[in-house]
RNA sequence: UGCCUGAUGGUGUAAUGGUAGCACAGGCGACUUUGACUCGCCUAGUCAUGGUUCGAAUCCAUGUCGGGCAGCCA
């Protein structure tokens, strides 16, 4: 498949790239290191694509690296299924573009204790490029080091074991508009804290009985500085770390340190973490770490119209069987988009085109559709297919006559190639392309009218054959063979050109037509998003396809002329029975 | 009555004290053996009020409106 989009895309520019460029100019870091840190508790979606392209783009444009790291600190919500799908989706999205920046680590590797700037320091060190013996990074691989760091914090008097119940912890925290108050356990001795924390780790206490808390400021106007929890007790096995642990670190504690361990320089996340940045910095600076610290930068996440980007809501759609699974082609999941036939390059172009800012916006889905059409227009093979067939007889052709016509495979190609399509007495055209009583400016086929059958010749509609109910069963026309390519009257112009297939050589195949899943631009703002589902998001038809499509292959993209872009469905197709998914329709300015 | 953060055409995004530009969408037209593509033209914007300045989208003040923050989720 194609890799780089044909026209060279100008290097994107945004406030984060500007910050990094400044750091590069002043040589602040030896190498720019970013990371994409999903929690393996759901499938990646189009919103993640923006983050992936930003993080990998930063690495790519600065000869740096980007780590795929699973933020797997909450085993009760996570699953191996998700680490596998996420890994595959990331690799698909960056293939041919930034795969050389994707850093994996040797399988099973953990950070080792080394000496940095004369101080003991855990550091994962330079990572190997992707190979058979490598794997993504996992925050859970740092649990030992994180535990050691927690001990350090306790010894420095900056963390304590708290016996408050979850409910009381919440009460003591106060609210945004009034301060919290100190936990009665806040001033335990270092020795007692050390003892209790070690016993937490040893499994002596039940879930929720105690927690390890940072000692910051219960009156801070920033809620995240009111002694946030560092560790909680969870007697559950972990999908990656096994059953070694019954205490698990929380995001704010694990994330900054994971960044540090991996040598991340720029930790880019979305706007809801702005308030957490103070905590990110507090953990890192409290530990007196010897190496350069990572910094967090925030941008607005992507919210495309007419769809949903929330793992929780997407999960609901899957569980409620509104869609057929995480990779349903109607979903904005990366696996759904891929199955639908969206090229990764189009996705990259789209997320790049919307920019990176700190403004919460609703992105017009038309921008996405434009990127997809633009990309597909370059690469798609043109084919003839009829979705809603109606029979048309060329009365001046003999029943066994077969006229070979040259059809262009891709007019966008610099050196277009052709294939043969057969014109026969009996053909199918699109039912929409004929109107007995045409609306104004209708330049398709009508009684007495003329159109060109693409790649063939001009035909004239002579008469209609109807059934008892008055429905048209057959359109009878005369073909003017002198208007064929090479004929005396090729140059003759008619207003309309139709796609068609020969009834003698075409074959039937299932075609799945997808439309937007929701009827409103912002389903997430709805009280109940299940009530604004588009009932027509999937239409299945049996189409008539030109013979050459029998050799269609899954890596190719097709344009069924005048209809849209299609690709082969691989997941649910049975051998010998082709199914096509419509990726997207062609733009239609003839709005009825 | 807290803290953080933001506001530029319909949508998204540039302009970093010096001509408000680009893309998408929309409209009109040209071209067309895809009502696609391509091309041309057009519509339409600096949240408000003050201030600083020769000059403000940009700096300052105040206000308005929006988003986020009270998980032992990330």
XYZ file of C-alpha atoms (C1' of nucleotides) in Angstrom:
666
model
C 0.000 0.000 0.000
C 1.047 3.560 -0.499
C 2.940 5.202 2.293
C 3.531 8.920 2.043
C 0.738 11.088 0.618
C 1.648 12.129 -2.921
C 1.748 15.890 -2.515
C 4.420 16.824 -0.013
C 2.716 18.051 3.114
C 4.264 21.132 4.693
C 5.766 20.496 8.111
C 3.091 21.288 10.649
C 3.552 24.097 13.099
C 1.824 24.627 16.402
C 2.564 25.897 19.882
C 3.961 22.587 21.114
C 6.224 22.161 18.105
C 7.369 25.742 18.707
C 8.300 24.907 22.294
C 10.210 21.817 21.207
C 11.922 23.734 18.411
C 13.087 26.240 21.010
C 14.521 23.453 23.141
C 16.249 21.942 20.142
C 17.735 25.321 19.232
C 19.166 25.790 22.703
C 20.292 22.128 22.784
C 18.502 21.539 26.074
C 18.223 17.801 25.473
C 20.528 15.310 23.804
C 17.515 13.795 22.061
C 13.820 14.547 21.909
C 11.850 11.710 23.485
C 8.057 11.598 23.591
C 5.627 8.868 24.462
C 2.128 7.713 23.657
C 0.697 6.354 26.926
C -2.665 4.604 26.515
C -4.310 2.660 29.302
C -5.176 -0.799 27.941
C -8.837 -0.581 28.860
C -10.412 -0.002 25.456
C -9.704 0.412 21.776
C -7.919 3.371 20.288
C -10.079 5.867 18.399
C -9.694 8.820 16.079
C -9.057 11.119 19.041
C -6.017 9.049 19.959
C -4.830 9.389 16.377
C -4.264 13.070 17.028
C -2.152 12.325 20.078
C -0.238 9.582 18.270
C 0.493 11.827 15.306
C 1.571 14.669 17.568
C 3.875 12.537 19.671
C 5.332 10.564 16.788
C 5.431 13.682 14.635
C 7.501 15.462 17.280
C 9.910 12.536 17.351
C 9.993 12.270 13.569
C 10.651 15.952 12.972
C 13.414 16.116 15.554
C 15.210 12.829 14.967
C 13.912 11.641 18.279
C 11.962 8.667 19.489
C 8.488 8.003 20.749
C 7.754 5.218 23.206
C 4.535 3.285 23.142
C 3.920 2.840 26.837
C 0.970 1.202 28.470
C -0.207 3.139 31.469
C -1.304 -0.034 33.154
C -1.601 0.915 36.795
C -5.220 -0.175 37.309
C -5.449 -3.924 36.689
C -9.163 -4.144 37.457
C -10.049 -2.285 34.257
C -7.362 -3.537 31.951
C -6.958 -6.490 29.657
C -4.412 -8.109 27.394
C -6.874 -7.906 24.494
C -6.478 -4.164 24.616
C -2.698 -4.131 24.731
C -2.691 -6.233 21.596
C -5.217 -4.162 19.687
C -3.576 -0.901 20.719
C -0.141 -2.079 19.653
C -1.468 -3.158 16.263
C -3.405 0.068 15.766
C -0.440 2.281 16.573
C 1.780 0.369 14.191
C -0.823 0.586 11.454
C -1.238 4.335 11.895
C 2.455 5.199 11.744
C 3.533 2.596 9.168
C 5.575 4.177 6.392
C 5.692 7.462 8.242
C 7.200 7.295 11.716
C 7.761 3.630 12.389
C 11.477 4.330 12.692
C 10.690 6.537 15.707
C 8.661 3.898 17.524
C 10.740 2.704 20.437
C 10.179 -0.689 21.973
C 12.292 -2.263 24.690
C 13.870 -5.691 24.954
C 11.248 -8.142 26.108
C 11.045 -8.356 29.861
C 13.502 -5.506 30.430
C 13.121 -3.405 33.542
C 14.958 -0.210 34.412
C 18.279 -0.907 36.076
C 19.891 0.960 38.941
C 22.704 3.024 37.523
C 24.609 6.084 38.638
C 23.708 9.435 37.114
C 25.531 12.603 38.081
C 27.064 10.772 41.007
C 23.688 9.674 42.340
C 21.960 6.326 42.227
C 19.289 6.398 39.548
C 16.994 3.996 37.763
C 17.166 4.368 34.038
C 15.832 2.229 31.256
C 18.609 3.393 29.001
C 18.746 3.573 25.227
C 16.130 1.372 23.665
C 16.428 -1.029 20.808
C 14.499 -0.515 17.603
C 11.600 -2.827 16.980
C 12.622 -6.436 16.570
C 11.325 -9.888 17.331
C 12.591 -9.759 20.864
C 11.123 -6.426 21.807
C 7.859 -5.220 23.227
C 6.208 -1.917 24.107
C 6.902 -0.232 27.407
C 4.699 -0.869 30.414
C 4.377 1.310 33.478
C 3.934 -1.956 35.370
C 7.530 -2.849 34.522
C 8.543 -0.004 36.851
C 6.597 -1.146 39.909
C 9.777 -2.106 41.774
C 11.391 1.248 41.153
C 8.181 3.102 41.911
C 8.023 1.288 45.216
C 11.601 2.302 46.038
C 10.814 5.901 45.175
C 7.799 5.749 47.486
C 10.054 4.584 50.311
C 12.282 7.565 49.609
C 9.336 9.925 49.770
C 8.314 8.431 53.109
C 11.838 8.802 54.501
C 11.843 12.427 53.416
C 8.586 12.949 55.273
C 6.719 13.681 52.066
C 4.402 10.718 52.052
C 2.391 8.922 54.712
C 0.152 5.942 55.154
C -3.440 7.014 55.692
C -6.125 4.828 57.296
C -9.071 6.944 56.244
C -11.817 5.080 54.381
C -12.422 6.151 50.786
C -15.548 7.994 51.969
C -13.723 9.876 54.701
C -10.850 10.670 52.379
C -13.334 12.387 50.140
C -14.865 14.338 53.027
C -11.489 15.500 54.288
C -10.539 16.675 50.829
C -13.020 19.548 50.914
C -14.340 21.018 47.695
C -13.072 23.355 44.992
C -14.445 26.359 46.857
C -13.412 25.426 50.362
C -10.245 23.918 51.805
C -9.861 20.378 53.022
C -8.459 19.378 56.388
C -5.526 17.248 57.401
C -5.960 13.534 57.804
C -5.543 12.409 61.434
C -2.855 10.048 60.127
C -0.865 12.778 58.437
C 1.800 13.074 61.112
C 2.764 9.482 61.637
C 6.451 8.879 62.178
C 8.660 7.880 59.297
C 9.286 4.541 60.973
C 5.590 3.811 61.330
C 4.908 4.859 57.744
C 7.714 2.666 56.492
C 6.439 -0.286 58.476
C 2.839 0.172 57.402
C 3.695 0.673 53.727
C 5.827 -2.445 53.683
C 2.951 -4.358 55.251
C 0.573 -2.942 52.666
C 2.837 -4.386 50.045
C 3.021 -7.669 51.923
C -0.731 -7.996 51.686
C -1.599 -7.628 55.349
C -4.545 -5.279 54.734
C -7.740 -5.602 52.731
C -8.667 -3.454 49.742
C -9.202 0.164 50.653
C -8.071 -0.244 54.260
C -5.091 2.056 53.866
C -3.408 4.135 51.218
C -0.122 5.888 50.696
C -0.594 9.625 50.353
C 1.639 12.494 49.407
C 2.011 15.187 52.050
C 1.440 18.451 50.213
C -1.282 20.894 51.251
C -4.867 20.132 52.169
C -5.808 23.775 51.709
C -4.435 24.165 48.215
C -6.847 25.751 45.734
C -5.688 23.050 43.367
C -7.600 19.913 44.358
C -4.823 17.734 43.038
C -2.416 19.058 45.610
C -4.601 18.086 48.612
C -2.460 15.104 49.627
C -3.375 13.011 46.584
C -3.063 9.247 46.881
C 0.040 7.549 45.578
C -0.828 3.889 46.214
C -3.981 1.930 46.858
C -4.510 -1.672 47.901
C -5.999 -3.967 45.268
C -5.801 -7.689 45.776
C -6.002 -8.532 42.092
C -3.515 -9.997 39.627
C -2.133 -7.809 36.882
C -2.286 -8.683 33.167
C 1.369 -7.832 32.672
C 2.985 -7.910 36.124
C 1.301 -11.127 37.229
C 0.370 -11.689 40.873
C 3.388 -10.058 42.443
C 1.554 -6.962 43.660
C -1.440 -6.109 45.770
C -0.660 -2.393 45.950
C -0.839 -0.377 42.756
C 0.383 3.161 42.117
C -2.006 5.818 40.849
C -1.691 7.673 37.598
C -0.223 10.906 38.914
C 2.521 9.112 40.755
C 3.331 6.515 38.120
C 3.107 8.641 35.011
C 5.703 11.297 35.734
C 8.149 8.729 37.046
C 7.613 6.448 34.067
C 8.406 9.410 31.840
C 11.528 10.052 33.862
C 12.667 6.435 33.762
C 12.354 6.329 30.003
C 14.151 9.590 29.472
C 11.074 11.300 28.066
C 11.706 14.991 27.477
C 8.255 16.200 26.463
C 5.227 14.615 28.049
C 2.320 15.705 25.920
C -1.219 15.129 27.152
C -4.706 16.605 26.901
C -6.168 19.629 28.640
C -7.878 17.840 31.517
C -4.428 17.232 32.976
C -3.461 20.872 33.267
C -4.388 20.835 36.949
C -2.258 17.745 37.419
C 0.904 19.371 36.149
C 1.690 20.822 39.579
C 1.553 17.304 40.981
C 3.608 15.911 38.123
C 6.298 18.423 38.990
C 5.922 17.928 42.742
C 6.619 14.193 42.592
C 9.641 14.618 40.382
C 11.226 17.496 42.256
C 10.501 15.945 45.671
C 12.649 12.969 44.768
C 15.818 14.963 43.968
C 16.351 12.968 40.820
C 19.767 13.277 39.207
C 18.814 13.487 35.547
C 16.965 16.139 33.561
C 13.271 16.037 34.374
C 10.524 15.632 31.794
C 7.912 18.352 31.425
C 4.235 18.134 30.716
C 2.494 20.101 27.947
C -1.205 20.029 27.249
C -3.347 20.407 24.121
C -7.049 20.166 23.313
C -8.281 16.739 22.342
C -9.998 16.066 19.052
C -13.795 15.928 18.990
C -15.155 15.146 15.522
C -18.808 15.784 14.798
C -21.512 13.105 14.429
C -19.515 10.574 16.380
C -18.286 9.678 19.834
C -14.795 9.634 21.254
C -15.165 8.299 24.733
C -13.979 4.824 25.602
C -16.855 4.447 28.027
C -19.536 5.376 25.486
C -17.878 3.361 22.766
C -17.909 0.402 25.144
C -21.645 0.940 25.651
C -22.250 0.830 21.893
C -20.345 -2.441 21.751
C -21.999 -3.978 24.805
C -25.497 -2.884 23.799
C -24.844 -4.406 20.383
C -25.636 -1.145 18.621
C -22.601 -2.042 16.559
C -21.036 -5.401 15.834
C -17.857 -4.922 17.876
C -14.961 -2.570 18.516
C -13.946 -2.823 14.869
C -17.386 -2.134 13.416
C -16.760 0.069 10.350
C -19.206 2.660 11.664
C -17.126 3.282 14.771
C -14.379 5.914 14.944
C -12.037 3.331 16.450
C -8.802 2.914 14.551
C -9.668 -0.708 13.913
C -13.129 0.283 12.685
C -11.751 2.949 10.383
C -9.139 0.545 9.067
C -11.782 -2.089 8.349
C -13.851 0.532 6.623
C -10.980 1.179 4.237
C -9.727 4.525 5.524
C -6.029 4.804 4.670
C -3.756 5.571 7.615
C -2.297 8.385 5.536
C -5.717 10.043 5.321
C -6.123 9.820 9.059
C -2.712 11.364 9.567
C -3.445 14.125 7.121
C -6.739 14.849 8.837
C -5.418 15.089 12.375
C -2.558 17.219 11.149
C -4.891 19.553 9.297
C -6.957 20.364 12.374
C -3.909 21.668 14.190
C -2.904 21.599 17.828
C -4.228 24.280 20.172
C -5.641 24.742 23.656
C -9.106 25.504 22.373
C -11.878 22.953 22.913
C -13.565 22.599 19.562
C -15.958 20.458 17.617
C -14.308 19.500 14.359
C -16.518 19.423 11.278
C -16.587 15.827 10.098
C -16.464 17.201 6.540
C -12.778 17.957 7.107
C -12.186 14.284 7.791
C -14.264 13.221 4.804
C -12.355 15.599 2.577
C -9.016 14.142 3.683
C -10.268 10.623 2.994
C -11.647 11.433 -0.460
C -8.559 13.357 -1.391
C -6.282 10.492 -0.465
C -8.453 7.819 -2.062
C -8.878 9.803 -5.266
C -5.136 9.481 -5.838
C -4.874 5.750 -5.370
C -8.244 4.131 -6.014
C -8.747 1.876 -9.027
C -11.866 2.898 -10.963
C -14.414 0.144 -11.490
C -18.009 -0.066 -12.680
C -20.627 -1.314 -10.272
C -24.362 -0.845 -9.976
C -25.894 -0.745 -6.512
C -29.620 -0.540 -7.385
C -29.790 -2.216 -10.787
C -32.438 -1.671 -13.401
C -32.330 -3.542 -16.671
C -31.570 -1.708 -19.896
C -31.758 -3.332 -23.367
C -29.738 -2.066 -26.275
C -32.177 -3.133 -28.939
C -29.807 -2.742 -31.861
C -27.266 -5.189 -30.438
C -27.553 -8.906 -31.091
C -28.115 -11.164 -28.106
C -24.668 -12.673 -28.352
C -22.856 -9.541 -29.384
C -20.010 -8.428 -27.133
C -18.222 -5.144 -27.688
C -14.958 -4.708 -25.810
C -14.412 -1.219 -24.414
C -11.259 0.227 -22.876
C -11.812 1.580 -19.387
C -9.298 3.719 -17.521
C -8.087 2.308 -14.239
C -7.063 5.574 -12.656
C -7.247 8.902 -14.469
C -5.215 10.528 -11.666
C -2.262 8.342 -12.514
C 0.526 9.909 -14.542
C 0.513 6.940 -16.894
C -3.024 5.591 -16.757
C -3.579 1.980 -17.661
C -6.766 0.468 -19.010
C -8.754 -2.737 -18.811
C -11.496 -4.198 -20.968
C -15.173 -4.104 -20.117
C -17.782 -5.809 -22.270
C -20.788 -3.997 -23.683
C -23.671 -6.377 -24.396
C -27.290 -6.143 -25.432
C -28.431 -6.385 -21.846
C -26.891 -4.096 -19.214
C -27.750 -2.741 -15.800
C -27.742 0.907 -14.882
C -28.453 2.607 -11.560
C -32.173 2.956 -10.906
C -31.520 6.555 -9.784
C -30.069 7.346 -13.160
C -33.399 7.060 -14.903
C -36.422 9.250 -14.338
C -39.667 8.915 -16.238
C -40.619 12.394 -15.108
C -37.270 14.113 -14.611
C -36.843 16.983 -12.143
C -35.367 20.240 -13.486
C -31.723 20.049 -14.590
C -31.798 16.266 -14.547
C -29.225 15.215 -17.074
C -29.348 11.521 -16.664
C -31.530 9.170 -18.723
C -35.146 10.059 -19.438
C -37.702 9.024 -22.053
C -36.465 10.159 -25.430
C -33.218 11.379 -23.863
C -29.624 10.552 -24.553
C -26.730 9.755 -22.231
C -23.337 8.200 -22.627
C -22.560 4.852 -21.097
C -19.117 5.517 -19.734
C -16.269 4.040 -21.804
C -18.859 2.838 -24.356
C -21.188 4.951 -26.428
C -24.157 7.259 -26.450
C -27.556 5.638 -26.092
C -31.043 6.907 -26.636
C -34.061 5.882 -24.590
C -36.817 4.681 -26.896
C -39.386 2.978 -24.707
C -40.188 1.556 -21.301
C -41.515 -1.853 -20.373
C -43.616 -1.986 -17.220
C -45.135 -4.751 -15.172
C -48.762 -5.077 -14.139
C -48.158 -2.789 -11.163
C -46.778 -0.084 -13.420
C -43.178 -0.505 -12.301
C -40.512 -0.156 -14.943
C -38.919 -3.524 -15.600
C -36.901 -2.668 -18.645
C -35.578 0.416 -20.398
C -35.181 -0.076 -24.143
C -32.550 2.007 -25.871
C -30.616 2.312 -29.110
C -26.830 2.438 -28.986
C -25.026 4.805 -31.329
C -21.878 2.808 -31.930
C -20.298 5.613 -33.960
C -19.775 7.480 -30.702
C -17.445 4.800 -29.351
C -13.781 5.566 -28.815
C -12.227 5.628 -32.295
C -15.642 6.021 -33.912
C -16.607 8.820 -36.252
C -18.719 10.588 -33.644
C -16.708 10.096 -30.450
C -16.614 13.806 -29.945
C -20.365 14.125 -29.759
C -21.318 15.555 -26.396
C -24.241 14.652 -24.205
C -24.827 16.091 -20.787
C -24.950 12.876 -18.812
C -22.596 9.940 -18.466
C -23.707 6.846 -16.599
C -21.950 3.882 -15.071
C -23.232 0.465 -16.069
C -22.357 -3.225 -16.123
C -23.004 -5.922 -18.684
C -25.689 -8.317 -17.524
C -23.834 -11.085 -19.322
C -20.510 -10.651 -17.545
C -21.252 -8.982 -14.220
C -21.599 -10.835 -10.932
C -23.481 -10.275 -7.697
C -21.802 -9.279 -4.468
C -22.851 -7.915 -1.125
C -22.067 -4.262 -0.618
C -22.356 -2.604 2.776
C -23.190 1.069 2.711
C -22.317 2.994 5.846
C -23.601 6.314 6.990
C -22.852 8.352 10.110
C -23.809 6.535 13.306
C -25.563 9.517 14.873
C -28.159 11.978 13.681
C -26.812 14.955 15.611
C -23.451 16.763 15.366
C -22.655 16.310 19.041
C -24.066 13.030 20.367
C -21.865 13.294 23.466
C -23.814 16.386 24.538
C -27.059 14.427 24.401
C -28.807 13.321 27.590
C -28.961 9.812 26.108
C -26.780 9.239 23.080
C -28.509 5.931 22.376
C -31.568 7.925 21.359
C -29.834 9.725 18.521
C -28.523 6.664 16.714
C -29.001 6.850 12.970
C -31.248 3.880 12.118
C -29.848 3.868 8.579
C -26.162 3.743 9.473
C -25.860 0.440 7.634
C -27.591 -0.578 4.409
C -26.779 -3.878 2.772
C -27.403 -4.292 -0.947
C -26.679 -6.921 -3.550
C -24.831 -5.097 -6.271
C -23.879 -5.965 -9.846
C -20.121 -5.710 -10.270
C -18.009 -5.662 -13.419
C -16.217 -8.947 -14.009
C -12.701 -7.699 -13.184
C -13.757 -7.109 -9.584
C -13.744 -10.856 -9.054
C -9.991 -10.487 -8.641
C -10.272 -7.683 -6.114
C -7.762 -7.823 -3.309
C -7.929 -6.435 0.189
C -4.951 -4.135 0.037
C -6.362 -2.280 -2.965
C -8.774 0.650 -2.833
C -11.536 0.933 -5.434
C -13.717 3.697 -6.694
C -17.022 2.469 -8.051
C -17.460 5.241 -10.574
C -19.944 7.941 -9.677
C -20.690 6.174 -6.381
C -17.833 6.212 -3.935
C -14.800 4.450 -2.578
C -14.980 0.804 -1.593
C -12.705 -1.856 -0.216
C -12.932 -5.531 0.418
C -14.406 -6.714 3.706
C -12.063 -9.352 5.056
C -13.389 -10.124 8.496
C -16.833 -11.534 7.712
C -16.448 -12.604 4.091
C -16.556 -16.292 3.252
C -14.355 -17.864 0.596
C -15.721 -17.282 -2.888
C -18.221 -14.715 -1.722
C -17.012 -11.153 -1.986
C -18.245 -8.386 0.273
C -17.376 -4.732 -0.218
C -17.517 -1.983 2.386
C -18.198 1.535 1.236
C -15.485 3.649 2.756
C -17.084 6.916 1.724
C -19.345 8.172 -1.022
C -18.182 10.545 -3.708
C -18.989 14.175 -3.063
C -22.418 14.849 -4.509
C -23.235 18.415 -5.449
C -26.390 17.264 -7.191
C -28.353 17.346 -3.962
C -31.888 16.255 -4.499
C -17.701 32.829 47.039
C -11.919 29.028 44.865
C -8.161 27.421 41.297
C -6.775 26.367 36.230
C -7.750 27.378 31.097
C -9.633 29.426 26.734
C -12.435 33.033 23.114
C -10.399 35.184 15.182
C -15.922 33.963 9.137
C -20.783 28.505 9.567
C -16.437 25.030 11.297
C -11.250 24.540 12.355
C -6.798 27.214 12.248
C -2.725 31.283 11.007
C -0.925 36.225 11.853
C 4.029 36.516 18.224
C 2.963 45.549 18.022
C 2.807 46.907 11.285
C -2.020 44.957 4.721
C -6.625 39.723 9.216
C -4.506 34.799 5.672
C -5.352 29.367 4.835
C -8.371 24.920 4.810
C -13.179 22.755 5.069
C -18.258 23.968 4.334
C -21.588 27.174 1.315
C -22.711 30.085 -3.460
C -21.693 31.209 -8.725
C -19.055 29.880 -13.126
C -15.444 27.027 -16.381
C -13.920 22.153 -17.635
C -15.583 17.123 -17.761
C -16.797 10.041 -21.272
C -17.363 10.207 -12.978
C -23.023 16.128 -11.306
C -16.123 13.282 -9.003
C -11.344 15.583 -9.696
C -9.255 20.253 -11.325
C -9.548 25.588 -12.131
C -11.596 30.702 -11.446
C -14.623 34.032 -8.707
C -17.672 35.102 -4.357
C -19.906 35.034 0.677
C -18.255 35.487 5.690
C -14.416 36.876 11.278
C -10.801 39.399 15.715
C -16.365 38.184 22.704
C -17.414 43.343 25.067
C -15.853 48.028 27.100
C -11.987 51.010 28.355
C -6.592 51.973 28.312
C -1.204 52.061 26.367
C 0.713 53.172 21.302
C 1.946 56.720 15.331
C -0.237 51.808 14.962
C -3.551 46.405 18.890
C -6.379 40.034 17.018
C -1.651 40.606 19.575
C 0.123 44.418 25.424
C -2.767 46.161 30.159
C -7.521 46.532 33.050
C -12.439 45.219 33.844
C -16.413 42.426 32.352
C -19.055 38.494 29.523
C -19.326 33.666 27.857
C -17.233 28.528 27.356
C -14.258 24.228 29.165
C -11.717 21.583 33.264
C -10.952 20.413 38.697
C -14.185 17.614 44.776
C -12.082 8.689 41.631
C -8.496 4.650 46.215
C -9.991 5.998 37.050
C -6.511 7.451 33.395
